[in-house]
PDB file of C-alpha atoms in Angstrom:
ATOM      1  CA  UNK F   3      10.697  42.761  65.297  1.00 97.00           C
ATOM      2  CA  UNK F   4       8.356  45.284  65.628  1.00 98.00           C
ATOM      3  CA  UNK F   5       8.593  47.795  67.958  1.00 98.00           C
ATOM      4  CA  UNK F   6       7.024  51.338  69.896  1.00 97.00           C
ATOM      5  CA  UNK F   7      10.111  54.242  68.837  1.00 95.00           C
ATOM      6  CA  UNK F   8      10.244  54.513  72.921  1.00 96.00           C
ATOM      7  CA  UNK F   9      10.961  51.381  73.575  1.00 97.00           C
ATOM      8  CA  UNK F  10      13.546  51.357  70.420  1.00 97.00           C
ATOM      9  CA  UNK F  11      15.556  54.105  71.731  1.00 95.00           C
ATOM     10  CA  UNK F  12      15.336  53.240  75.525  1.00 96.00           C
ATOM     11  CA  UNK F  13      14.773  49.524  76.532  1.00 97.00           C
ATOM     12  CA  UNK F  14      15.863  47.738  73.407  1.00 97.00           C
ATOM     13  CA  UNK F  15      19.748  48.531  72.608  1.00 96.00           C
ATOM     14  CA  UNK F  16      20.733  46.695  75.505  1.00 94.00           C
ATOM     15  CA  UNK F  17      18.334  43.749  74.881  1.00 95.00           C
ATOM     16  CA  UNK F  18      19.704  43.447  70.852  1.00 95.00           C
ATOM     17  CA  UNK F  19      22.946  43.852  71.543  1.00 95.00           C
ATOM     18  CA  UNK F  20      22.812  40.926  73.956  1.00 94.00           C
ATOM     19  CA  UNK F  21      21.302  38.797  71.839  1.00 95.00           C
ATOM     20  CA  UNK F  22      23.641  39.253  68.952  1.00 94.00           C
ATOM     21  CA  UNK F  23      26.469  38.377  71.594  1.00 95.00           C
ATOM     22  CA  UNK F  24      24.506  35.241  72.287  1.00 94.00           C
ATOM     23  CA  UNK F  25      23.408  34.216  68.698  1.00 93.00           C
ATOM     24  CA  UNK F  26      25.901  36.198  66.501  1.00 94.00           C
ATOM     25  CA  UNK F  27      24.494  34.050  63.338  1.00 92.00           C
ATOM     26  CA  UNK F  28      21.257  35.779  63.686  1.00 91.00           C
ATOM     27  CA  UNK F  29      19.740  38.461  61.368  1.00 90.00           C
ATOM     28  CA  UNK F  30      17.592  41.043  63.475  1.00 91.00           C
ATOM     29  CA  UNK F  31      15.668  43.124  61.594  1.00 94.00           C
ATOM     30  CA  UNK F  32      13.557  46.239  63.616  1.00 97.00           C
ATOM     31  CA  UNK F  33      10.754  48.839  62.573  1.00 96.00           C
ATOM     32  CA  UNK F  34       9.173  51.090  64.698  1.00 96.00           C
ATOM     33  CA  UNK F  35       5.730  52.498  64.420  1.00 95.00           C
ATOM     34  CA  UNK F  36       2.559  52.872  66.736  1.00 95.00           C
ATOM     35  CA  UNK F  37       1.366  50.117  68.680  1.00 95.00           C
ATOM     36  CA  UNK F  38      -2.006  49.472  66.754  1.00 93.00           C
ATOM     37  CA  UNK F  39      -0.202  49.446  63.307  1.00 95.00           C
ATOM     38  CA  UNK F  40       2.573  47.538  64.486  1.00 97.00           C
ATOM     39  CA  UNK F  41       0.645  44.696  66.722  1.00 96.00           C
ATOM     40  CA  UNK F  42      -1.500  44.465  63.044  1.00 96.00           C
ATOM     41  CA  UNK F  43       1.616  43.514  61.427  1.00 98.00           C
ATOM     42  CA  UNK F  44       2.182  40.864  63.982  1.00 98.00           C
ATOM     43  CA  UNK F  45      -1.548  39.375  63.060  1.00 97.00           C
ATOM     44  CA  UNK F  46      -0.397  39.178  59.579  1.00 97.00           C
ATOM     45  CA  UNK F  47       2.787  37.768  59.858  1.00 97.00           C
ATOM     46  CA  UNK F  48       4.647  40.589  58.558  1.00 98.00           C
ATOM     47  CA  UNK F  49       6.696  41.481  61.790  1.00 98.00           C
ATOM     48  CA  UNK F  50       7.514  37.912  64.209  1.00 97.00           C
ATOM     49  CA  UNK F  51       6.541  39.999  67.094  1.00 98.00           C
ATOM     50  CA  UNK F  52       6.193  43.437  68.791  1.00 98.00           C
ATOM     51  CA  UNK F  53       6.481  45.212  71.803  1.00 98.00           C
ATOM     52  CA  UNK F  54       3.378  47.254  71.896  1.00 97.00           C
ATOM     53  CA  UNK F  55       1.527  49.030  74.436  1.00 96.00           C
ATOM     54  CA  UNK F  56      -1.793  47.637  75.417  1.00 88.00           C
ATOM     55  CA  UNK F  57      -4.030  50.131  76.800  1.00 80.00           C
ATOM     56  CA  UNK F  58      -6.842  47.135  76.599  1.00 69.00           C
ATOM     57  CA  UNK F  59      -4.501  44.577  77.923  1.00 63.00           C
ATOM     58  CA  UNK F  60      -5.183  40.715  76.020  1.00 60.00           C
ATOM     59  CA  UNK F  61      -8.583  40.724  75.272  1.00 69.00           C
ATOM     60  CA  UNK F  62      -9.045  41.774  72.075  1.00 85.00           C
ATOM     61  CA  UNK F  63      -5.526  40.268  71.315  1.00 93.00           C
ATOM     62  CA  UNK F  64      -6.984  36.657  71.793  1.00 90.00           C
ATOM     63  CA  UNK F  65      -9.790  37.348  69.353  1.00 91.00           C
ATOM     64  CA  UNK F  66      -6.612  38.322  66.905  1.00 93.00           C
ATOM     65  CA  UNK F  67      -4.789  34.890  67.299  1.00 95.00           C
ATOM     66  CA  UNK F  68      -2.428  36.826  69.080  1.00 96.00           C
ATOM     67  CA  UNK F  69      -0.583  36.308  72.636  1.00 96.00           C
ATOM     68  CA  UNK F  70       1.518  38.419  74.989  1.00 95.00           C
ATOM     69  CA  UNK F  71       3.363  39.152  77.912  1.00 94.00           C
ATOM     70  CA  UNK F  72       4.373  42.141  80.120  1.00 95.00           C
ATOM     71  CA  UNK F  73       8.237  43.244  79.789  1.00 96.00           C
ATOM     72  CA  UNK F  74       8.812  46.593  81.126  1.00 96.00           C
ATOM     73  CA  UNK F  75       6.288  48.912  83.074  1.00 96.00           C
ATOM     74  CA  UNK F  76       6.283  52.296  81.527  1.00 96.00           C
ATOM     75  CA  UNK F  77       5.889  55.518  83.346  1.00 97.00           C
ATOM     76  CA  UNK F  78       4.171  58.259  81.292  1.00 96.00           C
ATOM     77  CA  UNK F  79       5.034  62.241  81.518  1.00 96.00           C
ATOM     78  CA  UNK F  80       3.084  65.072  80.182  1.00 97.00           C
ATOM     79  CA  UNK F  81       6.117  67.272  79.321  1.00 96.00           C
ATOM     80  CA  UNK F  82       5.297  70.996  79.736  1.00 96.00           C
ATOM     81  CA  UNK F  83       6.782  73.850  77.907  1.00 95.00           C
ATOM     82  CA  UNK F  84       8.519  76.818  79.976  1.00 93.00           C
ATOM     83  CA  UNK F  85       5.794  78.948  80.619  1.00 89.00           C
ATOM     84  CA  UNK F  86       3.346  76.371  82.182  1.00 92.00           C
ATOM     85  CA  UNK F  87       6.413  75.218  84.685  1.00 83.00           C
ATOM     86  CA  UNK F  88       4.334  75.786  87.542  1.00 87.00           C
ATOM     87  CA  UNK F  89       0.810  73.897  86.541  1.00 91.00           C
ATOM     88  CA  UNK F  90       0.548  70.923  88.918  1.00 90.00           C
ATOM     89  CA  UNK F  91      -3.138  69.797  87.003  1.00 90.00           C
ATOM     90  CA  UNK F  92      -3.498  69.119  83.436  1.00 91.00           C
ATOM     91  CA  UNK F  93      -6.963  71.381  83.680  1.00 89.00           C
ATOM     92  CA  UNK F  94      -4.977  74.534  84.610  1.00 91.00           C
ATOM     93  CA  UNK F  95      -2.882  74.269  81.101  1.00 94.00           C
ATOM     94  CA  UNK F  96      -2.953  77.209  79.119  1.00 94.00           C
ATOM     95  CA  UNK F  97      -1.247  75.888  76.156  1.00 95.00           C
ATOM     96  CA  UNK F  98      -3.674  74.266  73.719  1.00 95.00           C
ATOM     97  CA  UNK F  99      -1.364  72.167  71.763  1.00 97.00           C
ATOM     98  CA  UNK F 100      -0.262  68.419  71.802  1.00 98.00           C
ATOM     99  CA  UNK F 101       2.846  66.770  70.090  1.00 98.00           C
ATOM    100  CA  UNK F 102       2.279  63.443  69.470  1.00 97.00           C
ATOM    101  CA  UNK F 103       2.500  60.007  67.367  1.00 96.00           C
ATOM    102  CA  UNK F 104       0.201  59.792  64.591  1.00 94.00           C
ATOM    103  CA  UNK F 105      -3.727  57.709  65.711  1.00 92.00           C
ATOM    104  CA  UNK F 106      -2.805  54.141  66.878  1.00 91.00           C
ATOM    105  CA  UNK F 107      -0.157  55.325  69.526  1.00 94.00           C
ATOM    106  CA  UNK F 108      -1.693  54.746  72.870  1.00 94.00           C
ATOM    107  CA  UNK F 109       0.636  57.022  74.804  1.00 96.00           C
ATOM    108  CA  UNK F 110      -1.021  59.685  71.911  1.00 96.00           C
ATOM    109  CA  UNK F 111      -4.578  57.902  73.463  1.00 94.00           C
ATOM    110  CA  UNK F 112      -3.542  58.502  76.974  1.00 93.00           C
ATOM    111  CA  UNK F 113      -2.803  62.267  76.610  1.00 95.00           C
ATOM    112  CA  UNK F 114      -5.672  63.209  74.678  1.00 95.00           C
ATOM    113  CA  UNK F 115      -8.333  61.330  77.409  1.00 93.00           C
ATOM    114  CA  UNK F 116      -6.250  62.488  80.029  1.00 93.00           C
ATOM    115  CA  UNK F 117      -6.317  66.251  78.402  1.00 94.00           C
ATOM    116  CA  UNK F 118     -10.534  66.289  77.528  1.00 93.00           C
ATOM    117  CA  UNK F 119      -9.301  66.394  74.005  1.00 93.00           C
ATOM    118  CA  UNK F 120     -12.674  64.798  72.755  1.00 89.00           C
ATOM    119  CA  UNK F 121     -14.728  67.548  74.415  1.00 90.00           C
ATOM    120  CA  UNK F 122     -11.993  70.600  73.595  1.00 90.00           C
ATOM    121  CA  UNK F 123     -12.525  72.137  70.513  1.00 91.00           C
ATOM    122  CA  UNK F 124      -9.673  74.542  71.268  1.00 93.00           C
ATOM    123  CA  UNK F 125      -7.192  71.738  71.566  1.00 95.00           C
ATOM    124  CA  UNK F 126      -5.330  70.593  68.478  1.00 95.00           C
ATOM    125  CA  UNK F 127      -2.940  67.521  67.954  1.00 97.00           C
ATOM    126  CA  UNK F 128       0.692  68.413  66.118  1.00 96.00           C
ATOM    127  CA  UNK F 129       1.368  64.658  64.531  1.00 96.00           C
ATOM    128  CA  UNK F 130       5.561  64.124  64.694  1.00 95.00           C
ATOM    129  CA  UNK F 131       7.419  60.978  64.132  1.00 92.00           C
ATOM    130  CA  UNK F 132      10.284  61.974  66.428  1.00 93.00           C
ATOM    131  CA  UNK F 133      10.444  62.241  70.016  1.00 94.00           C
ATOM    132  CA  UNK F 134      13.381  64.929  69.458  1.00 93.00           C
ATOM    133  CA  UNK F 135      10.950  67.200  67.055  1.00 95.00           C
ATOM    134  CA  UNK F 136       8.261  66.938  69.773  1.00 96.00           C
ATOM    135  CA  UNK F 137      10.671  67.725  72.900  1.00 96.00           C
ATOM    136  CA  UNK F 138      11.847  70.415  70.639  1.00 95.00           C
ATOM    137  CA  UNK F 139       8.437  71.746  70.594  1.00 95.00           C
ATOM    138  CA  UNK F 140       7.972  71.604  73.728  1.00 96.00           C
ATOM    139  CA  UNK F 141      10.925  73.459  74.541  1.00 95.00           C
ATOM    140  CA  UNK F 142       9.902  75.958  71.878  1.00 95.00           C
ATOM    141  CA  UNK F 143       6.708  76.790  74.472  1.00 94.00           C
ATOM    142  CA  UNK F 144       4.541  75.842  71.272  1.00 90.00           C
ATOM    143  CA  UNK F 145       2.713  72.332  73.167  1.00 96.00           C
ATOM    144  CA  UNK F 146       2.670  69.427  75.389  1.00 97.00           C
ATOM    145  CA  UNK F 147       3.927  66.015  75.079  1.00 97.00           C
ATOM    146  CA  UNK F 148       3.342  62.556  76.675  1.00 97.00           C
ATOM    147  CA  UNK F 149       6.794  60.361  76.988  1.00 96.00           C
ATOM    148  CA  UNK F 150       8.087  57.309  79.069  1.00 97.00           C
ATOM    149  CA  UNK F 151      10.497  58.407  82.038  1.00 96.00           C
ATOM    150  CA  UNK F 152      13.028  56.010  80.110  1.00 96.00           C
ATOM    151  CA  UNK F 153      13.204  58.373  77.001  1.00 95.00           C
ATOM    152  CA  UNK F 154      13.393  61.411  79.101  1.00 94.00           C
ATOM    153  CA  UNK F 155      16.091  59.507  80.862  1.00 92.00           C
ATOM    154  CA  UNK F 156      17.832  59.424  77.390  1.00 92.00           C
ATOM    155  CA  UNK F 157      18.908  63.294  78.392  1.00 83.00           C
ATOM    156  CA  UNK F 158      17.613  64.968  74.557  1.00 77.00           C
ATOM    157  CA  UNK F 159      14.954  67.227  76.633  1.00 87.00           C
ATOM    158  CA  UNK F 160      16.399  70.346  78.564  1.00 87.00           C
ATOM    159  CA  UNK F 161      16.799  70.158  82.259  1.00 83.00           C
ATOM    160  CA  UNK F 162      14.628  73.208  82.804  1.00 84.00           C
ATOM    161  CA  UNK F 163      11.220  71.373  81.549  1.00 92.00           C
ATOM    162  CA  UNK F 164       9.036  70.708  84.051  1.00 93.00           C
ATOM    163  CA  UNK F 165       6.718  67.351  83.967  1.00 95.00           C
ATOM    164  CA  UNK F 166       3.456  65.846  85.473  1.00 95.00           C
ATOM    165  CA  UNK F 167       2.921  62.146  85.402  1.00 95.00           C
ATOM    166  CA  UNK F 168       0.261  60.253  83.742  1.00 93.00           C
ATOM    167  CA  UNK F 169       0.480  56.866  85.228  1.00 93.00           C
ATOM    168  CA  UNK F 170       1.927  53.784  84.309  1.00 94.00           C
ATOM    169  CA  UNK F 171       1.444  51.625  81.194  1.00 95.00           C
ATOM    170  CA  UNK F 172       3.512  48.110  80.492  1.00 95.00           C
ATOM    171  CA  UNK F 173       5.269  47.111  77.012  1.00 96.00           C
ATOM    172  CA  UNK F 174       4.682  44.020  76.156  1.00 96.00           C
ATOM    173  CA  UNK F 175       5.951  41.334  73.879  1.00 97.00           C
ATOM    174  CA  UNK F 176       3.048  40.396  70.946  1.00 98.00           C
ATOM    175  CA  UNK F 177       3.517  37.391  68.946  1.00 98.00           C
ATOM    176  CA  UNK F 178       0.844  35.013  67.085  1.00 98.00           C
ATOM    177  CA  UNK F 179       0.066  32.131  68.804  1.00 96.00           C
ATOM    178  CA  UNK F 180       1.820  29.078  68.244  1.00 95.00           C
ATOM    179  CA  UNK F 181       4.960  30.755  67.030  1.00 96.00           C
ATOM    180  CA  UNK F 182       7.658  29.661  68.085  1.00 94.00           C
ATOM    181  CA  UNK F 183      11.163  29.670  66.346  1.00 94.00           C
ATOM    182  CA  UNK F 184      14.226  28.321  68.186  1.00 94.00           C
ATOM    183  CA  UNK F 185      15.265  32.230  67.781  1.00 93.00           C
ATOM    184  CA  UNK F 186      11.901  33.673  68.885  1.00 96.00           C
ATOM    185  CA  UNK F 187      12.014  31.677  72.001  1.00 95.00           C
ATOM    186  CA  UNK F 188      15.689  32.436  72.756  1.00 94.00           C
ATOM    187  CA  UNK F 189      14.969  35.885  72.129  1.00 96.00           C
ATOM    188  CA  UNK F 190      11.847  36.080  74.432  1.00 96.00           C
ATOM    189  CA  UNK F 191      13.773  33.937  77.223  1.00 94.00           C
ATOM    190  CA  UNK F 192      16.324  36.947  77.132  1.00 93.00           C
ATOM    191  CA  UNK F 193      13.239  39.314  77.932  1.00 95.00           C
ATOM    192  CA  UNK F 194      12.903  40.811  81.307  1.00 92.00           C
ATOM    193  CA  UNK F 195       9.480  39.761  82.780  1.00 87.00           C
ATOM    194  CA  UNK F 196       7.441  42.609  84.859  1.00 85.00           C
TER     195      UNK F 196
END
């Protein structure tokens, strides 16, 4: 199972651990990465499936042999750093700085469209791996960051860090077509539906 590091830390220990309660024989196996790199691995056949957000929604997925379905709606924040607590428009940021996934994370594709970053010259991207190391940023005063409510519901980001939403985005479940595994389809059965 592929999977977004958001949705690993927020929406999925509840989901695995119920499985494993229902099919305790079964051998999960999870990586995490950005949603272009990890819905490739689906086309492959190296990861079963994914949950992946689709800024494009299914279209281009068909044309990949691929198929999906919405699980969990996603709101996105633009976490702000201490001294821009009181910006209420992304154009009135001072701080030129985003923390973000490495290219093929479309949160990371969100913020920068949503930011001008393609007509900013003064804007630059920190790449992190960690939603902790960019938080921490952030907290630092050094840059912004996009994240779902449901990781900032997770508690790691001080209290005193103001936020300005970005809109809403679902995670959805990639597989190829025609697969289907008795434990594919018990595991996507388990699957909330949005």
């Amino acid at each position: 199972i592929g999977s977004m590091e958001s949705t690993a830390a927020s929406r999925l220990p509840a989901v695995l651990a119920a499985y494993h309660v229902d099919h305790p024989a079964m051998r999960l196996s999870l990586s995490t990465g950005p949603s272009r790199q990890i819905v490739e691995q689906v086309r492959t056949g190296a990861l079963d499936c994914a949950f992946a957000a689709l800024p494009d929604g299914d279209a281009s997925l068909a044309e990949m042999g691929l198929q999906s379905r919405p699980v969990w709606t996603e709101e996105l924040l633009l976490l702000l750093p201490p001294g821009e607590a009181n910006v209420a428009d992304t154009g009135r940021l001072t701080v030129r700085s985003l923390a973000a996934f490495p290219q093929g994370c479309t949160y990371r594709g969100m913020a920068e469209e949503r930011l001008g970053l393609a007509n900013a010259p003064d804007w630059r991207v920190q790449e992190m791996n960690s939603y902790h190391a960019m938080i921490a940023c952030v907290a630092a005063g050094a840059c912004v960051t996009v994240l779902p409510a449901s990781v900032l519901a997770l508690g790691s980001a001080p209290a005193t860090l103001e936020t300005l939403a970005l809109g809403h985005l679902d995670t959805c479940l990639v597989w190829r077509e025609g697969f289907a595994t008795p434990a594919f389809r018990a595991f996507a059965d388990g699957l909330p539906s949005v």
